[in-house]
Amino acid sequence: MGEFIANTDARCPSVIVIGAGAGGVATAARLAAAGCKVTVVEKNDFSGGRCSLIHRNEYRFDQGPSLLLLPRLFHETFQDLGTTLEAEGVHLVKCEPNYTIHFHDNTAFKLSTDIALMKNEIERFEGRDGFERYLGFLQESHRHYELSIIHVLKKNFPSFLSMLRPKFLQYLHELHPFESVYGRASKYFWTERLRRVFTFASMYMGMSPYDAPGTYSLLQYTELAEGIWYPLGGFHKVVEALVNIGLRSGVKFQYNSPISQILLSDDGKRAVGVAFQDKSKKTLTADVVICNADLTYAYNELLPTTRYATSLSKRETSCSSISFYWALDKQFPELTPHNIFLAEDYKESFDSIFKKHLIPDQPSFYVNVPSRVDPSAAPEGCDSVVVLVPVGHLFDSKSDTHKGAENTPGISQDWDAMVADARNTIIKTIESRLNISLGPHIVDEVVNTPPTWRTSFNLDRGAILGLSHSFFNVLSFRPKTKHASIEDLYFVGASAHPGTGVPIVLAGAKLVTDQVLNDLWLDNRAPVNKASSPKGKHSWLQWAVLAILVSLCLLNLRSMSKP
């Protein structure tokens, strides 16, 4: 337990965690292991949030994440808690190939950690020289991966000044934050097919590959170098293990307990607890409040209204999805565990999602068959299938005017019609490319849409991955892990630093835990006026940071324009 700062106060500090998502339960387990008295309050009757399971008769589906990436961050979380994934009953199996990618003309590409297979696959499309360029892409994306782990995911960025760290600035250029994922891939792959193959993973962040910073090729790297893994029993097994670790350390979980507000001190300067929507439940008070609810929702619905809260509702956000969960009475071996069906009009499909907030006429979509690697996901001889179709987020919020979609003539979000169109398009696309017909074998169906994502998990605009990861939505520009003006209030989750995705959120849980324990340590040894730091004194330095970043951006653009 060397990771934790022991608390020497005779009274264990009390902590309330709002939300039992991956970030919430990981933070709760860490703080309880450090000696805090932790209570987790959760809106739903289950843990995990989007990392939960859907059960229908003998079929099981992952509601959200269905593959485990960046295993290093998962292993580190459990090691910090003095245990391992295996010891907690989480058994990972490797999916091979990683994906089968299906193009519009019935050709396919298999992505794999097998270097010999990748050599053959790449040379089919790019010729013999293509493999050497692929190795160059791996080298660059490996660099993105390692530098991001060290200098971004494991560091907090509480202010603009934090971006002036010499080591961070030293490597900023190598992270290619001012170029797109698609632009960087185009330097290594000369065919449009493989540019698509090595850029679609930007959808893990809910972003278009034409907009996502080049840094995020690290997602493709971790798949190609470390593989794609699946926890037997469903992704929720990871969350379940963290819950069990927390319980052993004394964490209390209150389910079916949506809150109405975060309670503040009389002067409004400290978080002191939570009040429940159910008025018959007594309010809870604590020394520290950590919010794992959707951050934009929390700022606008659980706290007093501020200009900053309103601005969050206008920020770029990730896409949403129409997700189908199909119980099939037959197995279809033509589908591997993870399948990507790419649209012929690749760029146009992303423009439809991110500029018009709609479902593309020809969507790219992801098909997961958990029963292919985990027979317990479906009855014998049957398949459970999850289909995720990226679509635009909701734009019916009165504050969502930054893209102007609701003012575009002829655009509406009729989700019932979109679901019907999506279902029909998916079934026809799979049938035409694989010569199989799923439709007659669907015996049960569950559907999630942007409105249901918003209702079930309080997701602002139904965005399944929180705020966007454009450059001015990351690092110190991203909402902080600690509230700027309310003491003892912290945030963990997809929209807080360091960002979205389960492994990234787990990294965030460690950052928040360290921050809370450090603040408690200061409180217990040398009481200080934490609000006494002068505000606005360093504004000139903030401008200096922006000037540096703009200069770097211009240098990148200039170098890109040279022949």
mmCIF file of N, CA and C in Angstrom, residues 150-242:
data_model
loop_
_atom_site.group_PDB
_atom_site.id
_atom_site.type_symbol
_atom_site.label_atom_id
_atom_site.label_comp_id
_atom_site.label_asym_id
_atom_site.label_seq_id
_atom_site.Cartn_x
_atom_site.Cartn_y
_atom_site.Cartn_z
ATOM 1 N N ILE A 150 3.325 8.858 -19.730
ATOM 2 C CA ILE A 150 4.217 9.488 -18.746
ATOM 3 C C ILE A 150 3.842 10.940 -18.477
ATOM 4 N N HIS A 151 3.600 11.701 -19.541
ATOM 5 C CA HIS A 151 3.501 13.150 -19.393
ATOM 6 C C HIS A 151 2.077 13.705 -19.403
ATOM 7 N N VAL A 152 1.083 12.858 -19.726
ATOM 8 C CA VAL A 152 -0.307 13.345 -19.766
ATOM 9 C C VAL A 152 -1.203 12.544 -18.827
ATOM 10 N N LEU A 153 -1.287 11.228 -19.041
ATOM 11 C CA LEU A 153 -2.245 10.428 -18.282
ATOM 12 C C LEU A 153 -1.890 10.333 -16.800
ATOM 13 N N LYS A 154 -0.605 10.435 -16.475
ATOM 14 C CA LYS A 154 -0.199 10.292 -15.081
ATOM 15 C C LYS A 154 0.167 11.625 -14.441
ATOM 16 N N LYS A 155 -0.199 12.716 -15.101
ATOM 17 C CA LYS A 155 0.064 14.040 -14.557
ATOM 18 C C LYS A 155 -1.235 14.832 -14.513
ATOM 19 N N ASN A 156 -1.349 15.677 -13.500
ATOM 20 C CA ASN A 156 -2.498 16.560 -13.447
ATOM 21 C C ASN A 156 -2.122 17.896 -14.087
ATOM 22 N N PHE A 157 -3.120 18.573 -14.640
ATOM 23 C CA PHE A 157 -2.898 19.881 -15.264
ATOM 24 C C PHE A 157 -3.870 20.874 -14.633
ATOM 25 N N PRO A 158 -3.580 21.280 -13.391
ATOM 26 C CA PRO A 158 -4.532 22.119 -12.645
ATOM 27 C C PRO A 158 -4.622 23.558 -13.137
ATOM 28 N N SER A 159 -3.659 24.008 -13.956
ATOM 29 C CA SER A 159 -3.685 25.397 -14.425
ATOM 30 C C SER A 159 -2.949 25.489 -15.747
ATOM 31 N N PHE A 160 -3.068 26.633 -16.399
ATOM 32 C CA PHE A 160 -2.317 26.871 -17.626
ATOM 33 C C PHE A 160 -0.813 26.733 -17.384
ATOM 34 N N LEU A 161 -0.387 27.154 -16.208
ATOM 35 C CA LEU A 161 1.038 27.102 -15.894
ATOM 36 C C LEU A 161 1.575 25.687 -15.931
ATOM 37 N N SER A 162 0.727 24.705 -15.638
ATOM 38 C CA SER A 162 1.189 23.322 -15.612
ATOM 39 C C SER A 162 1.613 22.836 -16.992
ATOM 40 N N MET A 163 1.137 23.524 -18.038
ATOM 41 C CA MET A 163 1.567 23.146 -19.386
ATOM 42 C C MET A 163 2.949 23.705 -19.723
ATOM 43 N N LEU A 164 3.525 24.481 -18.795
ATOM 44 C CA LEU A 164 4.868 25.008 -19.001
ATOM 45 C C LEU A 164 5.943 24.078 -18.450
ATOM 46 N N ARG A 165 5.541 22.890 -17.969
ATOM 47 C CA ARG A 165 6.552 21.944 -17.502
ATOM 48 C C ARG A 165 7.547 21.685 -18.628
ATOM 49 N N PRO A 166 8.832 21.845 -18.346
ATOM 50 C CA PRO A 166 9.836 21.676 -19.404
ATOM 51 C C PRO A 166 9.745 20.342 -20.124
ATOM 52 N N LYS A 167 9.545 19.257 -19.375
ATOM 53 C CA LYS A 167 9.514 17.941 -20.025
ATOM 54 C C LYS A 167 8.289 17.798 -20.926
ATOM 55 N N PHE A 168 7.165 18.396 -20.506
ATOM 56 C CA PHE A 168 5.979 18.323 -21.348
ATOM 57 C C PHE A 168 6.191 19.108 -22.638
ATOM 58 N N LEU A 169 6.679 20.341 -22.512
ATOM 59 C CA LEU A 169 6.911 21.163 -23.700
ATOM 60 C C LEU A 169 7.977 20.547 -24.609
ATOM 61 N N GLN A 170 8.946 19.878 -23.986
ATOM 62 C CA GLN A 170 10.015 19.246 -24.758
ATOM 63 C C GLN A 170 9.464 18.216 -25.736
ATOM 64 N N TYR A 171 8.403 17.494 -25.298
ATOM 65 C CA TYR A 171 7.881 16.407 -26.120
ATOM 66 C C TYR A 171 6.587 16.751 -26.848
ATOM 67 N N LEU A 172 6.080 17.969 -26.630
ATOM 68 C CA LEU A 172 4.790 18.328 -27.224
ATOM 69 C C LEU A 172 4.803 18.166 -28.741
ATOM 70 N N HIS A 173 5.865 18.613 -29.372
ATOM 71 C CA HIS A 173 5.953 18.526 -30.833
ATOM 72 C C HIS A 173 5.863 17.073 -31.305
ATOM 73 N N GLU A 174 6.481 16.148 -30.539
ATOM 74 C CA GLU A 174 6.500 14.740 -30.935
ATOM 75 C C GLU A 174 5.134 14.073 -30.787
ATOM 76 N N LEU A 175 4.223 14.710 -30.057
ATOM 77 C CA LEU A 175 2.881 14.150 -29.879
ATOM 78 C C LEU A 175 1.932 14.532 -31.015
ATOM 79 N N HIS A 176 2.362 15.432 -31.893
ATOM 80 C CA HIS A 176 1.574 15.860 -33.058
ATOM 81 C C HIS A 176 0.137 16.266 -32.691
ATOM 82 N N PRO A 177 -0.014 17.124 -31.668
ATOM 83 C CA PRO A 177 -1.375 17.498 -31.267
ATOM 84 C C PRO A 177 -2.082 18.417 -32.251
ATOM 85 N N PHE A 178 -1.314 19.045 -33.159
ATOM 86 C CA PHE A 178 -1.914 20.001 -34.075
ATOM 87 C C PHE A 178 -2.188 19.402 -35.454
ATOM 88 N N GLU A 179 -1.938 18.114 -35.599
ATOM 89 C CA GLU A 179 -2.274 17.397 -36.817
ATOM 90 C C GLU A 179 -3.324 16.353 -36.483
ATOM 91 N N SER A 180 -4.059 15.903 -37.481
ATOM 92 C CA SER A 180 -5.123 14.935 -37.234
ATOM 93 C C SER A 180 -4.598 13.506 -37.308
ATOM 94 N N VAL A 181 -5.336 12.600 -36.698
ATOM 95 C CA VAL A 181 -5.026 11.169 -36.795
ATOM 96 C C VAL A 181 -4.969 10.743 -38.257
ATOM 97 N N TYR A 182 -5.935 11.215 -39.038
ATOM 98 C CA TYR A 182 -5.972 10.847 -40.454
ATOM 99 C C TYR A 182 -4.771 11.423 -41.199
ATOM 100 N N GLY A 183 -4.406 12.656 -40.878
ATOM 101 C CA GLY A 183 -3.267 13.289 -41.530
ATOM 102 C C GLY A 183 -1.966 12.562 -41.253
ATOM 103 N N ARG A 184 -1.759 12.144 -39.987
ATOM 104 C CA ARG A 184 -0.538 11.412 -39.652
ATOM 105 C C ARG A 184 -0.521 10.037 -40.328
ATOM 106 N N ALA A 185 -1.648 9.339 -40.330
ATOM 107 C CA ALA A 185 -1.702 8.023 -40.968
ATOM 108 C C ALA A 185 -1.412 8.122 -42.458
ATOM 109 N N SER A 186 -1.825 9.223 -43.068
ATOM 110 C CA SER A 186 -1.632 9.402 -44.513
ATOM 111 C C SER A 186 -0.157 9.508 -44.888
ATOM 112 N N LYS A 187 0.703 9.831 -43.918
ATOM 113 C CA LYS A 187 2.134 9.908 -44.195
ATOM 114 C C LYS A 187 2.762 8.522 -44.301
ATOM 115 N N TYR A 188 2.059 7.513 -43.777
ATOM 116 C CA TYR A 188 2.613 6.162 -43.777
ATOM 117 C C TYR A 188 1.864 5.202 -44.695
ATOM 118 N N PHE A 189 0.608 5.469 -44.938
ATOM 119 C CA PHE A 189 -0.198 4.573 -45.772
ATOM 120 C C PHE A 189 -0.661 5.338 -47.004
ATOM 121 N N TRP A 190 -0.431 4.759 -48.170
ATOM 122 C CA TRP A 190 -0.686 5.473 -49.412
ATOM 123 C C TRP A 190 -2.012 5.091 -50.046
ATOM 124 N N THR A 191 -2.641 4.048 -49.574
ATOM 125 C CA THR A 191 -3.956 3.680 -50.102
ATOM 126 C C THR A 191 -5.043 4.187 -49.156
ATOM 127 N N GLU A 192 -6.149 4.607 -49.741
ATOM 128 C CA GLU A 192 -7.264 5.101 -48.928
ATOM 129 C C GLU A 192 -7.771 4.007 -47.994
ATOM 130 N N ARG A 193 -7.726 2.750 -48.446
ATOM 131 C CA ARG A 193 -8.225 1.651 -47.608
ATOM 132 C C ARG A 193 -7.493 1.591 -46.268
ATOM 133 N N LEU A 194 -6.153 1.606 -46.336
ATOM 134 C CA LEU A 194 -5.408 1.437 -45.088
ATOM 135 C C LEU A 194 -5.384 2.711 -44.253
ATOM 136 N N ARG A 195 -5.556 3.843 -44.887
ATOM 137 C CA ARG A 195 -5.721 5.066 -44.091
ATOM 138 C C ARG A 195 -6.978 4.950 -43.226
ATOM 139 N N ARG A 196 -7.989 4.323 -43.745
ATOM 140 C CA ARG A 196 -9.214 4.119 -42.977
ATOM 141 C C ARG A 196 -9.008 3.059 -41.888
ATOM 142 N N VAL A 197 -8.309 1.987 -42.247
ATOM 143 C CA VAL A 197 -8.057 0.904 -41.295
ATOM 144 C C VAL A 197 -7.333 1.423 -40.056
ATOM 145 N N PHE A 198 -6.385 2.341 -40.257
ATOM 146 C CA PHE A 198 -5.557 2.793 -39.149
ATOM 147 C C PHE A 198 -6.012 4.120 -38.551
ATOM 148 N N THR A 199 -7.266 4.499 -38.808
ATOM 149 C CA THR A 199 -7.781 5.739 -38.199
ATOM 150 C C THR A 199 -9.162 5.585 -37.557
ATOM 151 N N PHE A 200 -9.862 4.501 -37.817
ATOM 152 C CA PHE A 200 -11.232 4.405 -37.299
ATOM 153 C C PHE A 200 -11.280 4.379 -35.782
ATOM 154 N N ALA A 201 -10.166 4.027 -35.118
ATOM 155 C CA ALA A 201 -10.167 3.921 -33.656
ATOM 156 C C ALA A 201 -10.407 5.258 -32.972
ATOM 157 N N SER A 202 -10.333 6.370 -33.714
ATOM 158 C CA SER A 202 -10.653 7.660 -33.099
ATOM 159 C C SER A 202 -12.084 7.681 -32.570
ATOM 160 N N MET A 203 -12.908 6.769 -33.073
ATOM 161 C CA MET A 203 -14.285 6.691 -32.588
ATOM 162 C C MET A 203 -14.356 6.254 -31.129
ATOM 163 N N TYR A 204 -13.272 5.657 -30.606
ATOM 164 C CA TYR A 204 -13.238 5.311 -29.179
ATOM 165 C C TYR A 204 -13.357 6.555 -28.319
ATOM 166 N N MET A 205 -12.966 7.693 -28.885
ATOM 167 C CA MET A 205 -13.094 8.962 -28.165
ATOM 168 C C MET A 205 -14.304 9.743 -28.657
ATOM 169 N N GLY A 206 -15.089 9.132 -29.535
ATOM 170 C CA GLY A 206 -16.258 9.811 -30.073
ATOM 171 C C GLY A 206 -15.891 10.944 -30.992
ATOM 172 N N MET A 207 -14.751 10.825 -31.727
ATOM 173 C CA MET A 207 -14.285 11.899 -32.598
ATOM 174 C C MET A 207 -14.078 11.402 -34.020
ATOM 175 N N SER A 208 -14.142 12.326 -34.941
ATOM 176 C CA SER A 208 -13.814 12.039 -36.327
ATOM 177 C C SER A 208 -12.301 11.932 -36.472
ATOM 178 N N PRO A 209 -11.793 10.977 -37.267
ATOM 179 C CA PRO A 209 -10.338 10.890 -37.482
ATOM 180 C C PRO A 209 -9.775 12.113 -38.182
ATOM 181 N N TYR A 210 -10.654 12.910 -38.794
ATOM 182 C CA TYR A 210 -10.206 14.125 -39.474
ATOM 183 C C TYR A 210 -10.042 15.286 -38.493
ATOM 184 N N ASP A 211 -10.527 15.107 -37.268
ATOM 185 C CA ASP A 211 -10.432 16.142 -36.240
ATOM 186 C C ASP A 211 -9.605 15.714 -35.037
ATOM 187 N N ALA A 212 -9.557 14.417 -34.739
ATOM 188 C CA ALA A 212 -8.847 13.932 -33.551
ATOM 189 C C ALA A 212 -7.353 14.232 -33.662
ATOM 190 N N PRO A 213 -6.736 14.783 -32.617
ATOM 191 C CA PRO A 213 -5.293 15.053 -32.659
ATOM 192 C C PRO A 213 -4.485 13.799 -32.971
ATOM 193 N N GLY A 214 -3.382 13.992 -33.711
ATOM 194 C CA GLY A 214 -2.561 12.866 -34.141
ATOM 195 C C GLY A 214 -2.050 12.008 -32.999
ATOM 196 N N THR A 215 -1.960 12.590 -31.805
ATOM 197 C CA THR A 215 -1.512 11.858 -30.622
ATOM 198 C C THR A 215 -2.247 10.540 -30.453
ATOM 199 N N TYR A 216 -3.523 10.526 -30.840
ATOM 200 C CA TYR A 216 -4.369 9.394 -30.504
ATOM 201 C C TYR A 216 -4.180 8.180 -31.406
ATOM 202 N N SER A 217 -3.144 8.198 -32.253
ATOM 203 C CA SER A 217 -2.766 6.948 -32.910
ATOM 204 C C SER A 217 -2.296 5.939 -31.864
ATOM 205 N N LEU A 218 -2.067 6.408 -30.640
ATOM 206 C CA LEU A 218 -1.695 5.506 -29.549
ATOM 207 C C LEU A 218 -2.752 4.431 -29.335
ATOM 208 N N LEU A 219 -4.005 4.723 -29.692
ATOM 209 C CA LEU A 219 -5.059 3.713 -29.550
ATOM 210 C C LEU A 219 -4.829 2.552 -30.499
ATOM 211 N N GLN A 220 -4.463 2.858 -31.734
ATOM 212 C CA GLN A 220 -4.148 1.789 -32.677
ATOM 213 C C GLN A 220 -2.909 1.031 -32.216
ATOM 214 N N TYR A 221 -1.952 1.762 -31.647
ATOM 215 C CA TYR A 221 -0.718 1.111 -31.206
ATOM 216 C C TYR A 221 -0.990 0.059 -30.138
ATOM 217 N N THR A 222 -1.779 0.436 -29.124
ATOM 218 C CA THR A 222 -1.994 -0.530 -28.041
ATOM 219 C C THR A 222 -2.697 -1.786 -28.547
ATOM 220 N N GLU A 223 -3.568 -1.634 -29.549
ATOM 221 C CA GLU A 223 -4.213 -2.813 -30.140
ATOM 222 C C GLU A 223 -3.203 -3.678 -30.877
ATOM 223 N N LEU A 224 -2.319 -3.044 -31.648
ATOM 224 C CA LEU A 224 -1.385 -3.781 -32.488
ATOM 225 C C LEU A 224 -0.224 -4.369 -31.694
ATOM 226 N N ALA A 225 0.173 -3.703 -30.614
ATOM 227 C CA ALA A 225 1.315 -4.174 -29.834
ATOM 228 C C ALA A 225 0.911 -5.014 -28.627
ATOM 229 N N GLU A 226 -0.221 -4.680 -28.015
ATOM 230 C CA GLU A 226 -0.633 -5.362 -26.785
ATOM 231 C C GLU A 226 -1.872 -6.233 -26.965
ATOM 232 N N GLY A 227 -2.589 -6.035 -28.066
ATOM 233 C CA GLY A 227 -3.753 -6.856 -28.337
ATOM 234 C C GLY A 227 -5.034 -6.320 -27.741
ATOM 235 N N ILE A 228 -6.123 -6.953 -28.124
ATOM 236 C CA ILE A 228 -7.453 -6.662 -27.587
ATOM 237 C C ILE A 228 -7.841 -7.811 -26.667
ATOM 238 N N TRP A 229 -8.340 -7.467 -25.500
ATOM 239 C CA TRP A 229 -8.653 -8.471 -24.476
ATOM 240 C C TRP A 229 -10.124 -8.373 -24.074
ATOM 241 N N TYR A 230 -10.636 -9.496 -23.570
ATOM 242 C CA TYR A 230 -12.031 -9.524 -23.129
ATOM 243 C C TYR A 230 -12.118 -10.241 -21.781
ATOM 244 N N PRO A 231 -12.742 -9.608 -20.774
ATOM 245 C CA PRO A 231 -12.905 -10.276 -19.474
ATOM 246 C C PRO A 231 -14.051 -11.298 -19.544
ATOM 247 N N LEU A 232 -13.759 -12.542 -19.260
ATOM 248 C CA LEU A 232 -14.804 -13.560 -19.266
ATOM 249 C C LEU A 232 -15.897 -13.177 -18.276
ATOM 250 N N GLY A 233 -17.141 -13.245 -18.746
ATOM 251 C CA GLY A 233 -18.263 -12.825 -17.920
ATOM 252 C C GLY A 233 -18.722 -11.414 -18.231
ATOM 253 N N GLY A 234 -17.976 -10.718 -19.112
ATOM 254 C CA GLY A 234 -18.358 -9.368 -19.499
ATOM 255 C C GLY A 234 -17.443 -8.315 -18.898
ATOM 256 N N PHE A 235 -17.410 -7.143 -19.535
ATOM 257 C CA PHE A 235 -16.519 -6.070 -19.087
ATOM 258 C C PHE A 235 -16.832 -5.640 -17.654
ATOM 259 N N HIS A 236 -18.058 -5.817 -17.238
ATOM 260 C CA HIS A 236 -18.451 -5.401 -15.895
ATOM 261 C C HIS A 236 -17.674 -6.151 -14.820
ATOM 262 N N LYS A 237 -17.052 -7.277 -15.170
ATOM 263 C CA LYS A 237 -16.263 -8.036 -14.202
ATOM 264 C C LYS A 237 -15.159 -7.170 -13.593
ATOM 265 N N VAL A 238 -14.620 -6.251 -14.381
ATOM 266 C CA VAL A 238 -13.576 -5.359 -13.870
ATOM 267 C C VAL A 238 -14.157 -4.434 -12.803
ATOM 268 N N VAL A 239 -15.309 -3.858 -13.093
ATOM 269 C CA VAL A 239 -15.965 -2.964 -12.134
ATOM 270 C C VAL A 239 -16.383 -3.741 -10.889
ATOM 271 N N GLU A 240 -16.937 -4.921 -11.106
ATOM 272 C CA GLU A 240 -17.363 -5.776 -9.993
ATOM 273 C C GLU A 240 -16.197 -6.070 -9.056
ATOM 274 N N ALA A 241 -15.016 -6.322 -9.626
ATOM 275 C CA ALA A 241 -13.834 -6.599 -8.808
ATOM 276 C C ALA A 241 -13.449 -5.377 -7.981
ATOM 277 N N LEU A 242 -13.525 -4.193 -8.575
ATOM 278 C CA LEU A 242 -13.204 -2.973 -7.835
ATOM 279 C C LEU A 242 -14.220 -2.714 -6.721
#
